Amino acid sequence: MKNSVLFELKQSRERFQYYSQLKEKGSSPSLVVDKWIEIYSERTLKLETQVEKLGLNK
């Protein structure tokens, strides 16, 4: 379980970074990109909280 949580956290961070970079470039519709940024931001925060509760390394 801990490996899957860490894997999900890593993926969420990478996707958040990807959509943040897309927004900076302005190459995609901003409403869609903003929504994905919101989704991955929330998901990353939830996973970080879960990792902390489990006492795993980030």
Short mmCIF file of N, CA and C in Angstrom, two decimals:
data_model
loop_
_atom_site.label_atom_id
_atom_site.label_comp_id
_atom_site.label_asym_id
_atom_site.label_seq_id
_atom_site.Cartn_x
_atom_site.Cartn_y
_atom_site.Cartn_z
N MET A 1 0.82 -1.19 0.00
CA MET A 1 0.00 0.00 0.00
C MET A 1 0.87 1.26 0.00
N LYS A 2 1.93 1.24 0.79
CA LYS A 2 2.74 2.46 0.88
C LYS A 2 3.40 2.80 -0.45
N ASN A 3 3.80 1.78 -1.21
CA ASN A 3 4.39 2.06 -2.52
C ASN A 3 3.37 2.68 -3.47
N SER A 4 2.13 2.21 -3.40
CA SER A 4 1.10 2.76 -4.28
C SER A 4 0.77 4.20 -3.91
N VAL A 5 0.76 4.53 -2.62
CA VAL A 5 0.47 5.90 -2.20
C VAL A 5 1.60 6.82 -2.65
N LEU A 6 2.83 6.39 -2.49
CA LEU A 6 3.97 7.20 -2.92
C LEU A 6 3.98 7.36 -4.43
N PHE A 7 3.62 6.31 -5.15
CA PHE A 7 3.54 6.38 -6.61
C PHE A 7 2.46 7.37 -7.06
N GLU A 8 1.29 7.28 -6.43
CA GLU A 8 0.21 8.20 -6.77
C GLU A 8 0.59 9.65 -6.46
N LEU A 9 1.28 9.86 -5.35
CA LEU A 9 1.73 11.19 -4.99
C LEU A 9 2.71 11.73 -6.03
N LYS A 10 3.63 10.90 -6.45
CA LYS A 10 4.61 11.31 -7.46
C LYS A 10 3.90 11.67 -8.77
N GLN A 11 2.96 10.84 -9.17
CA GLN A 11 2.23 11.10 -10.42
C GLN A 11 1.40 12.38 -10.33
N SER A 12 0.76 12.59 -9.19
CA SER A 12 -0.06 13.79 -9.02
C SER A 12 0.80 15.04 -9.06
N ARG A 13 1.97 14.99 -8.44
CA ARG A 13 2.88 16.14 -8.48
C ARG A 13 3.34 16.42 -9.90
N GLU A 14 3.67 15.37 -10.63
CA GLU A 14 4.13 15.55 -12.02
C GLU A 14 3.03 16.12 -12.89
N ARG A 15 1.81 15.64 -12.72
CA ARG A 15 0.69 16.14 -13.52
C ARG A 15 0.36 17.58 -13.15
N PHE A 16 0.43 17.90 -11.86
CA PHE A 16 0.20 19.27 -11.41
C PHE A 16 1.24 20.20 -12.04
N GLN A 17 2.49 19.76 -12.04
CA GLN A 17 3.56 20.55 -12.64
C GLN A 17 3.33 20.71 -14.15
N TYR A 18 2.92 19.65 -14.81
CA TYR A 18 2.66 19.69 -16.25
C TYR A 18 1.58 20.73 -16.59
N TYR A 19 0.46 20.67 -15.89
CA TYR A 19 -0.63 21.60 -16.17
C TYR A 19 -0.27 23.03 -15.77
N SER A 20 0.53 23.18 -14.74
CA SER A 20 1.00 24.52 -14.36
C SER A 20 1.87 25.11 -15.46
N GLN A 21 2.71 24.28 -16.06
CA GLN A 21 3.56 24.74 -17.16
C GLN A 21 2.72 25.08 -18.39
N LEU A 22 1.67 24.29 -18.64
CA LEU A 22 0.78 24.59 -19.76
C LEU A 22 0.12 25.94 -19.58
N LYS A 23 -0.29 26.22 -18.36
CA LYS A 23 -0.93 27.50 -18.08
C LYS A 23 0.04 28.65 -18.32
N GLU A 24 1.29 28.47 -17.90
CA GLU A 24 2.30 29.51 -18.10
C GLU A 24 2.52 29.78 -19.57
N LYS A 25 2.51 28.73 -20.38
CA LYS A 25 2.71 28.89 -21.82
C LYS A 25 1.50 29.51 -22.49
N GLY A 26 0.31 29.27 -21.91
CA GLY A 26 -0.91 29.82 -22.49
C GLY A 26 -1.33 29.15 -23.78
N SER A 27 -0.90 27.91 -23.99
CA SER A 27 -1.20 27.23 -25.25
C SER A 27 -2.52 26.48 -25.25
N SER A 28 -3.17 26.33 -24.10
CA SER A 28 -4.43 25.61 -24.01
C SER A 28 -5.50 26.51 -23.41
N PRO A 29 -6.76 26.15 -23.62
CA PRO A 29 -7.84 26.93 -23.00
C PRO A 29 -7.65 26.99 -21.48
N SER A 30 -7.65 28.17 -20.93
CA SER A 30 -7.29 28.33 -19.52
C SER A 30 -8.30 27.71 -18.57
N LEU A 31 -9.59 27.68 -18.92
CA LEU A 31 -10.58 27.09 -18.02
C LEU A 31 -10.33 25.61 -17.81
N VAL A 32 -9.99 24.92 -18.87
CA VAL A 32 -9.72 23.48 -18.78
C VAL A 32 -8.45 23.25 -17.97
N VAL A 33 -7.42 23.98 -18.26
CA VAL A 33 -6.15 23.83 -17.56
C VAL A 33 -6.32 24.21 -16.09
N ASP A 34 -7.06 25.28 -15.82
CA ASP A 34 -7.30 25.68 -14.43
C ASP A 34 -8.01 24.58 -13.65
N LYS A 35 -8.95 23.92 -14.28
CA LYS A 35 -9.68 22.84 -13.61
C LYS A 35 -8.75 21.69 -13.29
N TRP A 36 -7.86 21.30 -14.23
CA TRP A 36 -6.92 20.22 -13.96
C TRP A 36 -5.92 20.61 -12.89
N ILE A 37 -5.52 21.85 -12.87
CA ILE A 37 -4.61 22.33 -11.82
C ILE A 37 -5.31 22.21 -10.47
N GLU A 38 -6.56 22.59 -10.41
CA GLU A 38 -7.32 22.48 -9.17
C GLU A 38 -7.44 21.03 -8.71
N ILE A 39 -7.76 20.15 -9.64
CA ILE A 39 -7.92 18.73 -9.33
C ILE A 39 -6.62 18.15 -8.78
N TYR A 40 -5.50 18.38 -9.49
CA TYR A 40 -4.24 17.79 -9.05
C TYR A 40 -3.67 18.47 -7.81
N SER A 41 -4.00 19.72 -7.60
CA SER A 41 -3.59 20.40 -6.38
C SER A 41 -4.26 19.75 -5.17
N GLU A 42 -5.57 19.56 -5.26
CA GLU A 42 -6.32 18.92 -4.18
C GLU A 42 -5.87 17.49 -3.95
N ARG A 43 -5.67 16.77 -5.03
CA ARG A 43 -5.25 15.37 -4.93
C ARG A 43 -3.88 15.26 -4.28
N THR A 44 -2.97 16.15 -4.67
CA THR A 44 -1.63 16.14 -4.10
C THR A 44 -1.67 16.43 -2.60
N LEU A 45 -2.47 17.41 -2.21
CA LEU A 45 -2.58 17.73 -0.79
C LEU A 45 -3.13 16.56 0.02
N LYS A 46 -4.15 15.90 -0.51
CA LYS A 46 -4.73 14.74 0.18
C LYS A 46 -3.71 13.61 0.31
N LEU A 47 -2.98 13.36 -0.75
CA LEU A 47 -1.99 12.29 -0.71
C LEU A 47 -0.84 12.64 0.23
N GLU A 48 -0.41 13.90 0.25
CA GLU A 48 0.65 14.30 1.18
C GLU A 48 0.20 14.11 2.62
N THR A 49 -1.05 14.43 2.91
CA THR A 49 -1.60 14.21 4.25
C THR A 49 -1.60 12.73 4.59
N GLN A 50 -2.00 11.90 3.64
CA GLN A 50 -2.02 10.46 3.84
C GLN A 50 -0.62 9.92 4.08
N VAL A 51 0.35 10.41 3.33
CA VAL A 51 1.74 9.97 3.49
C VAL A 51 2.25 10.36 4.88
N GLU A 52 1.93 11.55 5.32
CA GLU A 52 2.35 12.00 6.65
C GLU A 52 1.73 11.13 7.74
N LYS A 53 0.46 10.80 7.60
CA LYS A 53 -0.23 9.96 8.60
C LYS A 53 0.38 8.56 8.66
N LEU A 54 0.80 8.07 7.50
CA LEU A 54 1.40 6.74 7.44
C LEU A 54 2.87 6.77 7.86
N GLY A 55 3.44 7.95 7.95
CA GLY A 55 4.83 8.08 8.35
C GLY A 55 5.82 7.68 7.27
N LEU A 56 5.44 7.88 6.02
CA LEU A 56 6.30 7.54 4.89
C LEU A 56 7.11 8.73 4.47
N ASN A 57 8.22 8.47 3.81
CA ASN A 57 9.04 9.56 3.26
C ASN A 57 8.43 10.08 1.99
N LYS A 58 8.55 11.36 1.78
CA LYS A 58 8.05 11.97 0.54
C LYS A 58 9.11 11.81 -0.48
#
